[in-house]
Short mmCIF file of C-alpha atoms in Angstrom, two decimals:
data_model
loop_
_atom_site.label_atom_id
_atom_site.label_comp_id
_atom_site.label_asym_id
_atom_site.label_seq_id
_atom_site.Cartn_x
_atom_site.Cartn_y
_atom_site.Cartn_z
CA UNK A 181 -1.29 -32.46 11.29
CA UNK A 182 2.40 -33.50 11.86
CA UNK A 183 3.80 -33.06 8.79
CA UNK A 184 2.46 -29.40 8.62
CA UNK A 185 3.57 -28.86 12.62
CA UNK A 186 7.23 -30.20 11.89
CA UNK A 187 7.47 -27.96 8.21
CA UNK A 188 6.53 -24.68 10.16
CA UNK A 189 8.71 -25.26 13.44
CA UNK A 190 12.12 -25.47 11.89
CA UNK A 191 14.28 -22.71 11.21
CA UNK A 192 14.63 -22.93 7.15
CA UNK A 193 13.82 -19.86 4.94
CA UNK A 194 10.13 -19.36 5.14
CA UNK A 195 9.65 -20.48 0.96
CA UNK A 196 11.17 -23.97 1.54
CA UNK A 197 8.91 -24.04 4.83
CA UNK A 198 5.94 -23.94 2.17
CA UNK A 199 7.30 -25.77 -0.50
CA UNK A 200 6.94 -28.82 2.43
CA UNK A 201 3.55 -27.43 3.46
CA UNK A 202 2.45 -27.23 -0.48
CA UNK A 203 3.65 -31.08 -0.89
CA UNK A 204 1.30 -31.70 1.66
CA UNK A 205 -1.58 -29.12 0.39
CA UNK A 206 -2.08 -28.08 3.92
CA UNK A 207 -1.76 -25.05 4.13
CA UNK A 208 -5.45 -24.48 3.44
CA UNK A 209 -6.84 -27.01 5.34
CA UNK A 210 -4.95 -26.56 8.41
CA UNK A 211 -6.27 -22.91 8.62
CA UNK A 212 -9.72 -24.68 8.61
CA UNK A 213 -9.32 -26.49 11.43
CA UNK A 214 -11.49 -24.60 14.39
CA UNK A 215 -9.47 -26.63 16.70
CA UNK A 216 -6.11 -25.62 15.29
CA UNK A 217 -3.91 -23.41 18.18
CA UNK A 218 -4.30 -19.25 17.30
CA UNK A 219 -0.54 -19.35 17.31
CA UNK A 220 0.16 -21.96 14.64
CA UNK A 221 -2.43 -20.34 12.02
CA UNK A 222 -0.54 -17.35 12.79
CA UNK A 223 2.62 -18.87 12.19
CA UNK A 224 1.15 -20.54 9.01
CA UNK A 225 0.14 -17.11 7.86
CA UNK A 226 3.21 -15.42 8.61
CA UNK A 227 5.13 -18.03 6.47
CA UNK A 228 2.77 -17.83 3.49
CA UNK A 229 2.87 -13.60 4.06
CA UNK A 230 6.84 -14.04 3.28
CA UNK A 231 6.49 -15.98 0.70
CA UNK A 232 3.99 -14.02 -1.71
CA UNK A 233 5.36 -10.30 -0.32
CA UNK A 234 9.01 -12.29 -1.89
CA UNK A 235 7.42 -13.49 -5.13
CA UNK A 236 3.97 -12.44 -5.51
CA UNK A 237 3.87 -13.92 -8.76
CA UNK A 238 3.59 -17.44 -7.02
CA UNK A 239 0.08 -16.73 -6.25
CA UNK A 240 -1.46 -16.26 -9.53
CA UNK A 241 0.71 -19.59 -10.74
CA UNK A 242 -0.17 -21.81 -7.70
CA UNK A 243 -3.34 -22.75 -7.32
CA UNK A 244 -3.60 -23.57 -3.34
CA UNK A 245 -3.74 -20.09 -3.07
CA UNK A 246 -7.04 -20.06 -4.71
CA UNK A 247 -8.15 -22.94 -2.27
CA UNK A 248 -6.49 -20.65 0.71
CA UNK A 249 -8.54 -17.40 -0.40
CA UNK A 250 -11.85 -19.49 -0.18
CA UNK A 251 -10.38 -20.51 3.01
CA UNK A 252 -9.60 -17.22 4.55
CA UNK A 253 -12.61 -15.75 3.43
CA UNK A 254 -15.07 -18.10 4.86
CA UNK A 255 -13.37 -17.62 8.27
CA UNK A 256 -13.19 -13.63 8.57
CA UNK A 257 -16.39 -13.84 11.10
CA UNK A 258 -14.12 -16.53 13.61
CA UNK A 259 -12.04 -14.70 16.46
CA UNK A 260 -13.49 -11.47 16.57
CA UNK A 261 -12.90 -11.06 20.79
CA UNK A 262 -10.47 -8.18 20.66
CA UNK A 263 -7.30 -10.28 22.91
CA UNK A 264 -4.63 -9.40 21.41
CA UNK A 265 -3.86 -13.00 20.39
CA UNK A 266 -7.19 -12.94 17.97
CA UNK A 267 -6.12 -9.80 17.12
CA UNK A 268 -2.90 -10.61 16.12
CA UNK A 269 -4.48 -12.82 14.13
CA UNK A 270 -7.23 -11.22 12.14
CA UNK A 271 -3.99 -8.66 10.98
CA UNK A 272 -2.43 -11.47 10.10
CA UNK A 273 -5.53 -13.52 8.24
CA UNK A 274 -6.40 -9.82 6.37
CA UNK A 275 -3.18 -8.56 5.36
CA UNK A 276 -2.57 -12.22 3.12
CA UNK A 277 -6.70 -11.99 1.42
CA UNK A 278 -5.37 -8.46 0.30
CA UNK A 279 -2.42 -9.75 -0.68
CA UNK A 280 -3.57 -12.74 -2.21
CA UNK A 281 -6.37 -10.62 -4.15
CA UNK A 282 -4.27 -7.58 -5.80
CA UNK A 283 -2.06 -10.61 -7.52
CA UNK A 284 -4.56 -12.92 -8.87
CA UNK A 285 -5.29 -12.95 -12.74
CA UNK A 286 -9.33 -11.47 -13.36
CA UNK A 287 -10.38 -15.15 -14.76
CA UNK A 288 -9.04 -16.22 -11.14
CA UNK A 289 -10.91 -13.14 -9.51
CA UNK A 290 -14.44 -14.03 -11.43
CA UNK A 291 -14.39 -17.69 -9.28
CA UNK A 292 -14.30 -15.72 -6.16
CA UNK A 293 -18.44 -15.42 -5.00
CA UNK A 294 -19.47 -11.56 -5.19
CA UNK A 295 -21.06 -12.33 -1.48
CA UNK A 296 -18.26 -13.39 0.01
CA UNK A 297 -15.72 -10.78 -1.85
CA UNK A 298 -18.30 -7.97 0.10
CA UNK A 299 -18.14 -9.87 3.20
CA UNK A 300 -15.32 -10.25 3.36
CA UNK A 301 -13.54 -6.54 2.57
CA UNK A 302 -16.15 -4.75 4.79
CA UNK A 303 -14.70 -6.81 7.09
CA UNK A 304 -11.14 -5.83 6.69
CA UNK A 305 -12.05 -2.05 6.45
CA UNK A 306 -13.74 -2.53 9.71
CA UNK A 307 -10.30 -3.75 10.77
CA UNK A 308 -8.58 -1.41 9.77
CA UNK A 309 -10.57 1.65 10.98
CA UNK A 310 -11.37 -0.05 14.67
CA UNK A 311 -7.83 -0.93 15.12
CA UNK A 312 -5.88 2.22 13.71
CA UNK A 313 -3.53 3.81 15.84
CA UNK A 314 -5.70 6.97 17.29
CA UNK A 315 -8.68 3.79 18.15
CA UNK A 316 -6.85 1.49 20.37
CA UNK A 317 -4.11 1.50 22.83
CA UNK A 318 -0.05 2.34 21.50
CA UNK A 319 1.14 -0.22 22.74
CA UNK A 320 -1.57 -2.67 21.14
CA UNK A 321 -1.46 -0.78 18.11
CA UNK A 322 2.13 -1.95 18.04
CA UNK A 323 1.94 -5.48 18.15
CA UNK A 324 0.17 -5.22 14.61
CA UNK A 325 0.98 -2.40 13.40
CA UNK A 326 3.23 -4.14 10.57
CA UNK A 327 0.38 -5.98 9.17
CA UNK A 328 -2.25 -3.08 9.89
CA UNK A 329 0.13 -1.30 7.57
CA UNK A 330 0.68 -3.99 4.57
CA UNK A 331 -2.91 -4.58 5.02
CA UNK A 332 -3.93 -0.99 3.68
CA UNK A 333 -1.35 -0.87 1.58
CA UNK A 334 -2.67 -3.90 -0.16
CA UNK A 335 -6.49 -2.77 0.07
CA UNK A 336 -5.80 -0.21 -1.74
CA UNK A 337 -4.13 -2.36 -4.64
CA UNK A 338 -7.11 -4.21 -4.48
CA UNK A 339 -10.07 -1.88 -4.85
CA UNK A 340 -9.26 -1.23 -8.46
CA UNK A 341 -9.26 -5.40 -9.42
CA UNK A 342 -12.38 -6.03 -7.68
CA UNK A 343 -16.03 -5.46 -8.28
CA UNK A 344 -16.84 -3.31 -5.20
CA UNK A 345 -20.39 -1.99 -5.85
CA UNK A 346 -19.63 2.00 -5.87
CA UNK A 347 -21.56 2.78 -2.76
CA UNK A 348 -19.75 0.52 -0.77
CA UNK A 349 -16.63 1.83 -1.63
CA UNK A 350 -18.46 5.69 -1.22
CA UNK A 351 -18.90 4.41 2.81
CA UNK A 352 -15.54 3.20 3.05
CA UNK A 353 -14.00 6.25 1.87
CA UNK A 354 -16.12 8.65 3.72
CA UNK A 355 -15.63 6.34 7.25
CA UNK A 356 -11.55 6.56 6.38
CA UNK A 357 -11.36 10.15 6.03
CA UNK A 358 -13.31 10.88 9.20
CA UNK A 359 -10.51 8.91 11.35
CA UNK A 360 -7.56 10.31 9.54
CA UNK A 361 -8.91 13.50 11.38
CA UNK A 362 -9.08 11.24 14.56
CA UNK A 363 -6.00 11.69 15.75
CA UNK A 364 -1.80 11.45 15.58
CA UNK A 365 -0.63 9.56 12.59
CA UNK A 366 2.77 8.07 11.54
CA UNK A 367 3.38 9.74 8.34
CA UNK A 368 3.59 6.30 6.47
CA UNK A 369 0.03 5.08 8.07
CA UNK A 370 -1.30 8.59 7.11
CA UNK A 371 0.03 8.04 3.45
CA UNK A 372 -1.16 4.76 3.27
CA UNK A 373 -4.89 5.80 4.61
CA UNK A 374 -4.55 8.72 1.86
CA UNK A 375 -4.25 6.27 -0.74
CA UNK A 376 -6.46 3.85 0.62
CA UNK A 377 -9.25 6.69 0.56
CA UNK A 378 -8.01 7.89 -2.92
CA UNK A 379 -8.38 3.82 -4.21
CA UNK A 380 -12.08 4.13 -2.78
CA UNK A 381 -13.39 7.15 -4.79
#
């Protein structure tokens, strides 16, 4: 694990940071580790998030991020206490699958299992509608608000690349538009749900 430890603790721009990590191909397998600290998979994430929202055209030309994916998606049923840490987390593990997913080419998509694509998304739309802003705390809501936000925003690139059985997406929609009438939005979450919702239909 030192090599990966040492890449993501210095201070250089967050694309040379995994250019190390990629010479190593850790990236992946660090984020399997179960024994790995909640704050250095977050930091891991939040370096590969800069990278591909910088160039997301890296992704469907480097294939760790295939290996990632499978990664990602086998873990979206670890950390689901609501602390804020896991939390920050999950927002953190989501908002890379969706943006992983709306940039890969469809012969990468068909290697990803239908099970775990449907796993895996009604997972992240339970995120997403358990921690909006009207369902938990401001000042919560805050702390991920960021990644709530790019992680809707990339859903609902997303829904049109992937096979989503059309009553699945039918719930989805019809479980967003009840909280949109929850509560106070941000105009920019609100906009985001609306097209989230309009993705789904």
């Amino acid at each position: 694990m030192t090599p990966i430890l040492a890449a993501i603790t210095t201070e250089s721009p967050a694309r040379d940071t995994y250019i190390r990590m990629r010479g190593y191909a850790a990236p992946a397998h660090f984020l399997m580790q179960s024994i790995a600290d909640d704050d250095l998979k977050i930091a891991v994430l939040s370096i590969l998030l800069n990278v591909v929202v910088a160039d997301h055209d890296i992704i469907s030309n480097d294939s760790i991020f295939i290996q990632i994916l499978d990664t990602l998606m086998q873990r979206t049923s670890e950390n689901q206490e609501h602390s804020l840490n896991n939390i920050s987390l999950l927002a953190n593990k989501y908002a890379l699958i969706c943006m992983i997913v709306r940039s890969l080419k469809s012969s990468q998509l068909e290697l990803v299992p239908m099970a775990s694509v449907l796993g895996t998304f009604s997972g992240i739309f339970h995120f997403v509608k358990s921690n909006s802003r009207p369902h938990i705390a401001d000042a919560q809501h805050e702390q991920i608000s960021d990644m709530w936000f790019l992680t809707v925003s990339a859903l609902a690139e997303c829904m049109p690349v992937i096979a989503i059985p059309q009553g699945n997406k039918a719930l989805w929609r019809d479980e967003l538009k009840k909280i949109l009438l929850d509560g106070t939005w941000l105009k920019e979450e609100s906009n985001a749900l609306e097209q989230l919702v309009q993705s789904c239909e």
